[in-house]
Coordinates of C-alpha atoms in Angstrom, one line a residue:
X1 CA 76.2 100.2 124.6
X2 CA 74.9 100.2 121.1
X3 CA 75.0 104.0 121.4
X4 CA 78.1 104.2 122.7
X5 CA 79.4 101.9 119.7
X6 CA 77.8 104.8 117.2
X7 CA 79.4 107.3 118.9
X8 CA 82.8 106.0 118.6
X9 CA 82.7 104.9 115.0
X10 CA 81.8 109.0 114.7
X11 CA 85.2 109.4 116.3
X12 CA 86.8 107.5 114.3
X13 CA 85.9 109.2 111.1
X14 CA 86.7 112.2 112.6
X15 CA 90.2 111.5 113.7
X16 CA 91.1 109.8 110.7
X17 CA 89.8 110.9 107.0
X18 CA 88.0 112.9 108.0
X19 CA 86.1 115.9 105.0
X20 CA 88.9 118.6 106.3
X21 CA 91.4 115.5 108.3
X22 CA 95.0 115.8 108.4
X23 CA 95.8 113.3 106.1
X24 CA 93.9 113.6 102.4
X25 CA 90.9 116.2 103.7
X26 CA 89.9 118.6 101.0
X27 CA 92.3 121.2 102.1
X28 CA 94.5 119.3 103.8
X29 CA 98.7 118.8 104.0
X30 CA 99.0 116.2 101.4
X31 CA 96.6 115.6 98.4
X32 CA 94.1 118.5 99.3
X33 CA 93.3 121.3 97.2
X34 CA 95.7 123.7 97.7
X35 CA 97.8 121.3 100.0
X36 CA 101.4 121.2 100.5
X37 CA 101.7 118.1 98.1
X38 CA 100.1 117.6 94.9
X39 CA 97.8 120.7 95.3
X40 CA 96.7 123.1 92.8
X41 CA 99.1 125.2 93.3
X42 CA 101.3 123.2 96.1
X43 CA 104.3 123.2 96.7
X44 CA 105.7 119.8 94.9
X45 CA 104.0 119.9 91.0
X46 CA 101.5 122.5 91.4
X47 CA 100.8 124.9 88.2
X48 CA 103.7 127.1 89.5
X49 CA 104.9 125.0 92.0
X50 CA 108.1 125.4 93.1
X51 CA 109.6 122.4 91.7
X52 CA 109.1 121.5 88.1
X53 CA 106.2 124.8 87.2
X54 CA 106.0 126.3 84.1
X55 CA 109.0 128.7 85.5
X56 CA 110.2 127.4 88.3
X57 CA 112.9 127.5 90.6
X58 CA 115.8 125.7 89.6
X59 CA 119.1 127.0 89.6
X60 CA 119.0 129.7 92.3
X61 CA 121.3 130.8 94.5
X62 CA 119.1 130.2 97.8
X63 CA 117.0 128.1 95.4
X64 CA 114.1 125.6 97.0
X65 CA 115.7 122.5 97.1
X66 CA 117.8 121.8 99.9
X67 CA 118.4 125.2 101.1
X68 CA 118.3 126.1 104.8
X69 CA 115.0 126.5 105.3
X70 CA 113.9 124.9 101.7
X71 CA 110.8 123.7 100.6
X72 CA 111.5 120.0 100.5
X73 CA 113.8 118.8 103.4
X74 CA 115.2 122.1 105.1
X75 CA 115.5 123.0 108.6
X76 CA 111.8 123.7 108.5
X77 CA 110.8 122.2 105.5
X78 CA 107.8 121.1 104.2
X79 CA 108.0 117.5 104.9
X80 CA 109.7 116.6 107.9
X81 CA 111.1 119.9 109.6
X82 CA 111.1 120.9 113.4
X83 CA 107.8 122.3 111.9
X84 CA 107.1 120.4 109.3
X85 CA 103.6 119.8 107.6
X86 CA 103.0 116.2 109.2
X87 CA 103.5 115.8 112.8
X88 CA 105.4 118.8 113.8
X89 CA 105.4 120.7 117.0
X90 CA 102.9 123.2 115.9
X91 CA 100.1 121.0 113.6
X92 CA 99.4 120.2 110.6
X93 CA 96.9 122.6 109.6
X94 CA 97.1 126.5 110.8
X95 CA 99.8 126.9 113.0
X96 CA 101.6 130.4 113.4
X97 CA 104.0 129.3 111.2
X98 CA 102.0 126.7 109.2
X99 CA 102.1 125.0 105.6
X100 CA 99.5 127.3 104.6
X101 CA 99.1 131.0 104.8
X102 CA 101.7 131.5 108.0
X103 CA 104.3 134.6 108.4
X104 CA 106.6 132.3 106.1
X105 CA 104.6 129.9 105.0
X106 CA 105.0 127.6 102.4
X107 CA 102.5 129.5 100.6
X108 CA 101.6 133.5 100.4
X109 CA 104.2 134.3 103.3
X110 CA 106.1 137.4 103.4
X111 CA 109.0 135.3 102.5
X112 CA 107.0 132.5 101.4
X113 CA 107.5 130.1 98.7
X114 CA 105.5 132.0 95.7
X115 CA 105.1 135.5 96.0
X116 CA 106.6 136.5 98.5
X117 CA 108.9 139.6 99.5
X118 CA 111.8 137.9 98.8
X119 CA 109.8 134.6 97.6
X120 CA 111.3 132.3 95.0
X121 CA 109.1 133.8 92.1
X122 CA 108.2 137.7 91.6
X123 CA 110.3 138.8 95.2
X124 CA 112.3 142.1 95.0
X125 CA 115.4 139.5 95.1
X126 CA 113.2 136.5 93.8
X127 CA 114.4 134.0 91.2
X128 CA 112.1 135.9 88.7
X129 CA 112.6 139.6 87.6
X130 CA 114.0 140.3 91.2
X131 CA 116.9 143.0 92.4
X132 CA 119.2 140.1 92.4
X133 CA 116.5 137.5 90.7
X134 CA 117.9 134.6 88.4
X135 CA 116.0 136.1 85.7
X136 CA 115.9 139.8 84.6
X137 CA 117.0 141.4 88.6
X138 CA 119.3 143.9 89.0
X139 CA 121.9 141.2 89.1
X140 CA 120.1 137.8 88.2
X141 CA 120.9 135.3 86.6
X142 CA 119.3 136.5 82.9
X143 CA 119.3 140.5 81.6
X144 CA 119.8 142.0 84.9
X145 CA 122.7 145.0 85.6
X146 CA 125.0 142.1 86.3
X147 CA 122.6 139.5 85.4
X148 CA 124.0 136.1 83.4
X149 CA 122.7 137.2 80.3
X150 CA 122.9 141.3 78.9
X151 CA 123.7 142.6 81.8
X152 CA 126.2 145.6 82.5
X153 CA 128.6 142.6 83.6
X154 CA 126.4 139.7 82.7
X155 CA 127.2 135.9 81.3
X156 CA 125.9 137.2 78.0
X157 CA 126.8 140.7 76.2
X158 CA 127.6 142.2 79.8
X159 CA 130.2 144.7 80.6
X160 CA 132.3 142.2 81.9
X161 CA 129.6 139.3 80.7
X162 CA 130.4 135.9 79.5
X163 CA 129.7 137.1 75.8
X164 CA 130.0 140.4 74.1
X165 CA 130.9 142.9 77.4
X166 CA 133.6 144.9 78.5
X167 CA 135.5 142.2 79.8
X168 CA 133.2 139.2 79.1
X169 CA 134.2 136.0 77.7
X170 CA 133.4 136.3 74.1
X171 CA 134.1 139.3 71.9
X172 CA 134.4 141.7 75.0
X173 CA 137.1 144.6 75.2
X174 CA 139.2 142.6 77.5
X175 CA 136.8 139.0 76.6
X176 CA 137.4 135.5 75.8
X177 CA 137.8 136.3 71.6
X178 CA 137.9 138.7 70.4
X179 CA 139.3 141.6 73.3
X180 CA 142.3 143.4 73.8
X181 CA 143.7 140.9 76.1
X182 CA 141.3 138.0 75.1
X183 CA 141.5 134.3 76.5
X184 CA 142.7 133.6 72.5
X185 CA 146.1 136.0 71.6
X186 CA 146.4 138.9 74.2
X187 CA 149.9 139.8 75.3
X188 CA 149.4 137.1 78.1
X189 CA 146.9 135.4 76.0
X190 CA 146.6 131.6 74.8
X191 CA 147.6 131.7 71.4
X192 CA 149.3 134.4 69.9
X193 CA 151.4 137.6 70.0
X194 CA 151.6 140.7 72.6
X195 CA 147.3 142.2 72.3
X196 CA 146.6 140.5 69.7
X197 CA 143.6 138.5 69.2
X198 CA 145.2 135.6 67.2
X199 CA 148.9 136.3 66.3
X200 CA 151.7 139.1 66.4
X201 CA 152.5 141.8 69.3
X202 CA 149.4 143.9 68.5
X203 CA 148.7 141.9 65.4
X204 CA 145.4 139.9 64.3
X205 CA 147.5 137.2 62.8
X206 CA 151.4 137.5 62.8
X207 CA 154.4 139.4 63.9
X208 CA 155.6 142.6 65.0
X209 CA 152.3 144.7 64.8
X210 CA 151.1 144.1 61.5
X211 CA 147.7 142.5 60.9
X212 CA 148.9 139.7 58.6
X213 CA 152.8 140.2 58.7
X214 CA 155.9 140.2 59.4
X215 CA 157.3 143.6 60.6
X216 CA 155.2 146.8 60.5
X217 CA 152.5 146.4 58.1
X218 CA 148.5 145.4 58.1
X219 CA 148.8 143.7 54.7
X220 CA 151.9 142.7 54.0
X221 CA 153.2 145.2 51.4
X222 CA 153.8 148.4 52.8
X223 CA 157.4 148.9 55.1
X224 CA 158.7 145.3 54.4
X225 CA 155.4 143.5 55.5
X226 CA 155.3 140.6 52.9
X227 CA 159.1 140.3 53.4
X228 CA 160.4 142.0 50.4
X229 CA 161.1 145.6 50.6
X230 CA 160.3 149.1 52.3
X231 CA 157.4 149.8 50.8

């Protein structure tokens, strides 16, 4: 009896607490070292974790809060998923498609979280320096060919960008001040006459096609601009 009473307090501390258990073991789903919550580089406040690291996720398009298959919440989440890290079908610890170190992990997976193929930070389509990254891909979100920022038709200095391309918002061939057909004078614009920036028919500030005036002229002198005479 007495040995049988040793031998199920040993049990005990291995089913729960254990040094590698499935709640709070060195390595284990939530507190461990590299766990899924809280670890070194976990998931939820790691170094680069995917929500609030030095560069993290926020913003993107499939970003890692509450997407499909997300890190926190999805269809196979991290926490609480058909798979998820506690109690799901396939374990806590090592399962084919695991918290750590599966095909698409949370962590290291060919699609995983960090690093991946297409993972949130670093993929060929990732949030970071991607093809189609938020920052610096071919289209992202910042610098890439169509990126939000100085890309060919980016938010900032793009083609058609937000500011300074083609056809971008501000001070774009066709943009938002500034263009041929900007959002302030165009010949359909805002304020203003018919390709103008800010007044006349092809004027800057006026009428007919003169850039101050009144009929023909840039300054107002020459062929009746200031009103008075031809010439």
């Amino acid at each position: 009896m007495c040995g049988g009473r040793e031998g199920g307090g040993g049990g005990g501390v291995l089913v729960g607490g254990g040094e590698k258990g499935v709640k709070g073991g060195e390595k284990g789903v939530k507190g461990g070292g590299k766990g899924v919550k809280g670890g070194e580089k976990g998931v939820k406040g790691g170094e680069k974790g995917v929500k609030g690291g030095e560069k993290g996720v926020k913003g993107g398009g499939k970003g890692v809060k509450g997407g499909g298959k997300g890190v926190k919440g999805g269809e196979k989440g991290v926490k609480g998923g058909g798979k998820g890290v506690k109690g799901g079908e396939k374990g806590v610890k090592g399962g084919e498609k695991g918290v750590k170190g599966g095909g698409k992990g949370v962590k290291g997976g060919e699609k995983g979280v960090k690093g991946g193929e297409k993972g949130v930070k670093g993929g060929e389509k990732g949030v970071k320096g991607g093809g189609k990254g938020v920052k610096g891909g071919g289209k992202g979100v910042k610098g890439g060919e169509k990126g939000v920022k100085g890309g060919e038709k980016g938010v900032k200095g793009g083609g058609k960008g937000v500011k300074g391309g083609g056809k971008g918002v501000k001070g774009g061939e066709k943009g938002v001040k500034g263009g041929e057909k900007g959002v302030k004078g165009g010949e359909k614009g805002v304020k203003g006459g018919g390709k103008g920036v800010k007044g006349g028919e092809k004027g800057v500030k006026g009428g007919g096609e003169g850039c101050e005036g009144w009929r023909g002229g840039c300054e107002g002198w020459r062929e009746g601009c200031g009103g008075w005479r031809e010439g």
